[in-house]
């Protein structure tokens, strides 16, 4: 009994003597996360980035502005309710993943192990191209935006907003450097678009350079000016540009867990459709992309720019019949559908425009503007499963056929580009802002004051709370402040 | 540190050596009724030293046969006991006054007299807590403790956790931080797992200086529960039975309009039968129907006119092809809900012998929910036992096992299928009895009948009747619940086993192992028929996996396991030396916390209808698993010293090390306090003061970070893309130098009791600071990350807590006991968030493409939890109206460019009043009131309910006496009054739909921000103590009480009439929450 009485005490005593401070502090690897890894896999980062790029080319709201789409039962965004959105999530998402690939492949401590996913140069070059593409789409949407001080991983907590002009110059320079950076090293892994084919990546980079240069046409219309020079430099690059649909920058979804954004558009809600203005425009042109139920599911467009009362009570009598046209044919918005982000039709039309504008000439661009225009229309038709002869008969009509008057030809190119860019709402809206083609009538029941079609997105609330001084400074530079009617630099 | 431990060991060795001389006896001290008298002082006559009994009135002392013991305790008459040959001494004391000494419980089960404690530690007894039996202790505490805000939830949400705030909020990062729950020394993560029937008392320790001994877990205060033990000296069999039943009914719903029917068309439409349409529709030709498809209520006036109801279009019922009268249905959403029935039965058995003490308690809770098909069943088993293995050695254990099974879709989110439907998007003309009657109705092709089907003028396609018959947005709500389930099973086990060794009179050492474990299994099912019958918005189900599935048939399952192991070693020393009473404890604590979970669900619907299994997934299943582990060690010492039971000082020192912190970082906590019972000195001069005490305390407490936060870690996506893995860079990076932090509180207080304790008041002022706490600070995502986890958050809190109690009437046949408390938060300011960041958004509800409802933010220099959102532009407080006739919003209020701060979500005052009336001794009436003043919330239901024309405000008369829905030209319209851009008063009449839609579409939310102010009778009880002795059944029945009880009987005052502000779903407000309820019930308590 006596021993029994002492036993716990003895144990306690032993425990106390044994347990020193060091023991109390030492937790071994308890705080090593078993669920995650601390070393990023650059191939997995790249796949993640490429899986999200189509989101930039399937935006609905800008598609309302350029009248590709319309809303059915609860119109709001299509009536120009304040287009305020945050861009910081895009930076923190795919754009920082790009930066992370660049950092991991540049840092001597990690570059060697990263090279198992492709040569450091090739990985960096691809990441640069996509990052530049993202910056381009962001500045085209909002205008001035953080660029030179962005993506430091929190080192610089308050990145300044760079002027759109500077972002444009930066984007062009980055793309140029990326093309030059590719080496003959190991092909990049995780590339679900081009399978590591650097020839195609170079073509993509040069093609984006053409598109970016042309977007400055209002600012630099002349042939010897900055835009034309950049355009020519890209065109002259020996790697070439996208001339065939086989080289398109397209993401084909596997379906199942990763679904096309066009599939998701109608996966639950069904309140967007093709705008009746767009349907009527294409029908008037005899455009088979529309008439053959490719761009939409039927020929009944959804009235554009009408309020809820009209949509419910007047037009509502056709609402429930599933007759009105959804965006794209059902076969094209399957879960394993494809999203074309940069395609040959847009590139060929851009080259046609440059030739027509005189930015290029027979020496720098052997094809004529007419040939480029017709090739582009053919490329667009075949891109959507039509034939070259469909394209030929389309071009044969007098309204489409290339003429001899420069301004008319420029308008025709602009119209075809607007049509070919469908359903990429952002690009359609940008081109409309640049060219004014087609002439769009603003929503009849617009909810914004002034009732004009928005020219930009308003800066989001996040930056107003986390980077207030810089966003306020950027807003102050806009005519009329941070409003949807203010024009971005290239739109002025 | 080694020196400290060695010193302690030596002290204890001395104790052992000294024990050899004399013989050991154990003693127990009770009052005349057999109740324990804790902390009595025992002295051997003639010696200068003595000892103190423990909280259970027990002590052991080394004596010789010739010794005489002097036993004394506050408020009892002292007695003298001769030892003689007794081996155990039972002493009975007699009370001197009316005051009972309150015992305060702290960490490690350390008990103190309230008199000696230097911070405001409030104790709630079992009787006070269980005036009305509640299934959750937080609800039971409402209004009974000062400094507390209880955020109850609707009882329609079965098993939903009620959260509480102690003295506001401290986290500059935003997340609400509740207190720690401790049951007999074991930390319990969920207040729902504490059974009120087993509670002896609760000590509420507020803030650092009170809860410092708990270490990092106690940084937001602690609710310390002591469970019932077997009581020595009680007569009878020791069997208690407590049985009751309560009925819950919907109490508060938004104020609906009952004049206009559903739909978006203000007139009925004439139906024309066309070939191809079903034959049974022929009789409807030429009759009129409302707009079924639009789920708002901007329809025609309900005037008893003939119309075609929604169900006439479905074949297979007697109503097919018939018409009805369009009449108001004011109670339709109320009628949807069942009467909830809760039965609550408890039986406990206890047995106490000289060397042992055991209590076994079993509670059964069975709830039928207010939402059809919902239920909750719960079993709670508690065993509490202790055994004297020898006079020096005590073994005790305390084990609770809880099993709970429920089907409860506690969905307060936007678009949920009960209130989310009725209060946001609904048709006011729907007859709920028809929906109930036709809940099983389907079409021949298997579409569930819905009130929200298409309009016949959209064209009925005989080849695809489903397109017509399915609900555009909504199901028949009964059909939804019949075809969905959220089945949850929880098994909670917690308890401890400890061995206490009493070395001698003064020293003891206790080793304790504690464990707390939770295993859960959840299954969410959504039947195929819901997918097939869904139009656009389809299945609104907020359960994560189901929500991600966009309304497909779904089966998801989740298994979780969490565990907390604790080992404690506590040495205790107590000694009475002349006028000094010393108590000290020291020890170490080692904690291991781990959790694991696995989660899987189908994706994209099913291959085989109605088969709920993962392998039935159309696409590869979604799944995830998670593991987490952390370890902590701490050493601590505390002590208190009392002089003549009048002047007290105390301290706590504690050092924590934790695996989650940077290697080597220790966090040191300290607390000091003193109190002075001055009334003992002024007894002669101020006889009307029965008790007076001043107290002062200061303390710090540590704040930890979560596991695995120190490194940037990358997770892989669940599914690969054609064999390619996907990985994203995390959006939160740790800041360099991230570490734990400390918070501190200073508190002063005054306790006074007057006129033989008939009146008492207790006032406390506190001042708390959190400095550089680790928070997830938002940075602009343009940096590449959205959050930096950094030591940047600081808050400051000051406030006053007052408790008041009185016995205003003490008569033979009538007495009134009165307890009141009040607390005012003087400030709860956010003083720092992150360099250059002046505000941080931390909570918001649903948002919509162009409609961004208000969110909750922390902003520097402002109160914690400010509501921030779009609002009307104002000039001198007057709303500005658009005066441009060409503008779309002509005559309507204009939105301010800047977002508006609507005020903090924290109330300014909270408090409560408990009244107990005893009539003819055996009748007891309790009326418990609680209240809060100030604080804001946002109502999304009211926003959509106004937008949709459901609420009364959309169908009132304007100042001309005309319905606002009448055309402006006819004298209708909503009157807007304000100023133009120059501040000149203007006024317009605006079309009602344009007005209510315009507010929402323009993000003007002023009208949907409400005050949280309320005064409510939360508990009402009328009890009758059956006089068992007079009825001559006292031999076998010790006591019996019958009571009629009611919970939430009466909301006396609230600023909003649409909700019960005491039961708001989220911190920012509500998105579609379940309604307030009221219950009545009966209860019978028997003691054998």
Coordinates of N, CA and C in Angstrom, one line a residue, chain B residues 545-619:
Chain B
X545 N -20.9 21.0 -51.6 CA -20.8 20.1 -52.8 C -22.0 20.3 -53.7
X546 N -23.2 20.3 -53.1 CA -24.4 20.4 -53.8 C -24.5 21.7 -54.6
X547 N -24.1 22.8 -53.9 CA -24.1 24.1 -54.5 C -23.3 24.2 -55.8
X548 N -22.1 23.5 -55.7 CA -21.2 23.5 -56.9 C -21.7 22.7 -58.0
X549 N -22.7 22.0 -57.8 CA -23.3 21.1 -58.8 C -24.4 21.7 -59.6
X550 N -24.6 23.0 -59.5 CA -25.6 23.7 -60.3 C -26.9 22.9 -60.4
X551 N -27.4 22.5 -59.3 CA -28.8 21.9 -59.4 C -28.9 20.5 -60.0
X552 N -27.8 19.8 -60.0 CA -27.9 18.4 -60.4 C -28.3 17.5 -59.2
X553 N -28.9 16.4 -59.6 CA -29.0 15.4 -58.5 C -27.7 15.1 -57.8
X554 N -27.7 14.9 -56.6 CA -26.5 14.9 -55.8 C -26.5 14.0 -54.7
X555 N -25.4 13.3 -54.4 CA -25.1 12.6 -53.2 C -23.7 13.0 -52.7
X556 N -23.6 13.5 -51.5 CA -22.3 13.9 -51.0 C -22.2 13.3 -49.6
X557 N -21.0 13.0 -49.2 CA -20.8 12.5 -47.9 C -19.5 13.1 -47.3
X558 N -19.5 13.3 -46.0 CA -18.4 13.9 -45.3 C -18.2 13.2 -44.0
X559 N -16.9 12.7 -43.8 CA -16.6 12.1 -42.5 C -15.5 13.0 -41.8
X560 N -15.7 13.3 -40.6 CA -14.7 14.1 -39.9 C -14.4 13.4 -38.6
X561 N -13.2 13.7 -38.2 CA -12.7 13.1 -36.9 C -11.8 14.2 -36.3
X562 N -12.1 14.6 -35.1 CA -11.2 15.5 -34.4 C -11.0 15.1 -33.0
X563 N -9.8 15.4 -32.5 CA -9.4 14.9 -31.2 C -8.5 15.9 -30.5
X564 N -8.7 15.9 -29.2 CA -7.9 16.8 -28.4 C -7.5 16.0 -27.2
X565 N -6.2 15.8 -27.0 CA -5.6 15.0 -25.9 C -4.9 16.0 -25.0
X566 N -5.1 15.9 -23.7 CA -4.5 16.8 -22.8 C -3.9 16.0 -21.6
X567 N -2.7 16.3 -21.3 CA -2.2 15.8 -20.0 C -1.8 17.0 -19.1
X568 N -2.3 16.9 -17.9 CA -2.0 18.0 -16.9 C -1.4 17.4 -15.7
X569 N -0.5 18.2 -15.1 CA 0.0 17.8 -13.8 C 0.0 19.1 -13.0
X570 N -0.8 19.0 -11.9 CA -1.0 20.2 -11.1 C -0.6 19.9 -9.7
X571 N 0.3 20.7 -9.1 CA 0.6 20.6 -7.7 C -0.1 21.7 -7.0
X572 N -0.7 21.4 -5.8 CA -1.5 22.4 -5.1 C -1.0 22.5 -3.7
X573 N -1.0 23.7 -3.2 CA -0.5 23.9 -1.9 C -1.4 24.9 -1.2
X574 N -1.9 24.6 0.0 CA -2.7 25.6 0.7 C -2.3 25.5 2.2
X575 N -2.3 26.7 2.8 CA -1.8 26.7 4.2 C -2.5 28.0 4.8
X576 N -2.8 27.8 6.1 CA -3.3 28.9 6.8 C -2.3 29.2 7.9
X577 N -1.7 30.3 7.9 CA -0.7 30.7 8.9 C -1.2 32.0 9.6
X578 N -1.5 31.8 10.8 CA -2.1 33.0 11.6 C -3.2 33.6 10.7
X579 N -3.1 34.8 10.4 CA -4.1 35.5 9.7 C -4.1 35.4 8.2
X580 N -3.1 34.7 7.7 CA -2.9 34.5 6.3 C -3.4 33.2 5.8
X581 N -4.0 33.2 4.7 CA -4.4 32.0 4.0 C -3.8 32.0 2.6
X582 N -2.9 31.0 2.4 CA -2.2 30.9 1.1 C -2.7 29.8 0.3
X583 N -2.9 30.0 -1.0 CA -3.2 28.9 -1.9 C -2.3 29.1 -3.1
X584 N -1.7 28.0 -3.6 CA -0.8 28.1 -4.7 C -0.9 26.8 -5.6
X585 N -0.8 27.0 -6.9 CA -0.8 25.8 -7.8 C 0.3 26.0 -8.8
X586 N 0.9 25.0 -9.2 CA 1.8 25.0 -10.3 C 1.7 23.8 -11.1
X587 N 2.1 23.8 -12.3 CA 2.1 22.6 -13.1 C 2.4 22.7 -14.5
X588 N 2.2 21.7 -15.2 CA 2.4 21.7 -16.7 C 1.2 21.1 -17.4
X589 N 1.1 21.5 -18.7 CA 0.0 21.1 -19.5 C 0.6 20.8 -20.9
X590 N 0.2 19.6 -21.4 CA 0.6 19.2 -22.7 C -0.6 18.9 -23.5
X591 N -0.7 19.5 -24.7 CA -2.0 19.4 -25.5 C -1.6 19.0 -26.9
X592 N -2.4 18.1 -27.4 CA -2.3 17.7 -28.8 C -3.7 17.8 -29.5
X593 N -3.7 18.5 -30.5 CA -5.0 18.7 -31.2 C -4.9 18.2 -32.6
X594 N -5.8 17.3 -33.0 CA -5.7 16.8 -34.4 C -7.0 16.7 -35.0
X595 N -7.1 16.8 -36.3 CA -8.4 16.6 -37.0 C -8.1 16.0 -38.4
X596 N -9.0 15.3 -38.9 CA -8.9 14.7 -40.2 C -10.3 14.7 -40.8
X597 N -10.4 14.8 -42.1 CA -11.7 14.7 -42.7 C -11.6 14.2 -44.1
X598 N -12.6 13.7 -44.6 CA -12.7 13.3 -46.0 C -14.1 13.6 -46.5
X599 N -14.2 14.1 -47.7 CA -15.3 14.7 -48.2 C -15.5 14.3 -49.7
X600 N -16.6 13.8 -50.1 CA -16.8 13.4 -51.5 C -18.2 13.6 -51.9
X601 N -18.4 13.9 -53.2 CA -19.7 14.1 -53.7 C -19.8 13.8 -55.2
X602 N -21.0 13.5 -55.6 CA -21.1 13.2 -57.1 C -21.0 14.5 -57.8
X603 N -20.7 14.4 -59.1 CA -20.5 15.6 -60.0 C -21.3 15.4 -61.3
X604 N -22.1 16.4 -61.6 CA -22.9 16.3 -62.8 C -24.1 15.5 -62.9
X605 N -24.6 15.0 -61.7 CA -25.8 14.2 -61.7 C -25.5 12.8 -61.6
X606 N -26.6 12.0 -61.8 CA -26.5 10.5 -61.6 C -26.6 9.8 -63.0
X607 N -26.1 8.6 -63.0 CA -26.3 7.7 -64.2 C -27.6 6.9 -64.0
X608 N -27.9 6.5 -62.7 CA -29.1 5.7 -62.4 C -29.9 6.5 -61.4
X609 N -31.2 6.7 -61.8 CA -32.1 7.6 -61.0 C -32.2 7.0 -59.6
X610 N -32.2 7.9 -58.6 CA -32.6 7.6 -57.2 C -31.6 6.7 -56.5
X611 N -30.4 6.5 -57.0 CA -29.4 5.7 -56.3 C -28.4 6.6 -55.7
X612 N -28.4 6.7 -54.4 CA -27.5 7.7 -53.7 C -26.2 7.0 -53.3
X613 N -25.3 7.0 -54.2 CA -24.0 6.4 -53.9 C -23.0 7.1 -54.8
X614 N -21.7 7.2 -54.3 CA -20.7 7.9 -55.0 C -20.5 7.4 -56.4
X615 N -20.6 6.0 -56.5 CA -20.2 5.4 -57.8 C -21.3 5.7 -58.8
X616 N -22.4 6.4 -58.4 CA -23.4 6.7 -59.4 C -23.2 8.1 -60.0
X617 N -22.0 8.6 -59.8 CA -21.7 10.0 -60.3 C -21.5 10.0 -61.8
X618 N -22.1 10.9 -62.5 CA -22.0 11.0 -63.9 C -20.5 11.4 -64.3
X619 N -20.0 12.4 -63.7 CA -18.6 12.8 -63.9 C -17.7 12.2 -62.8

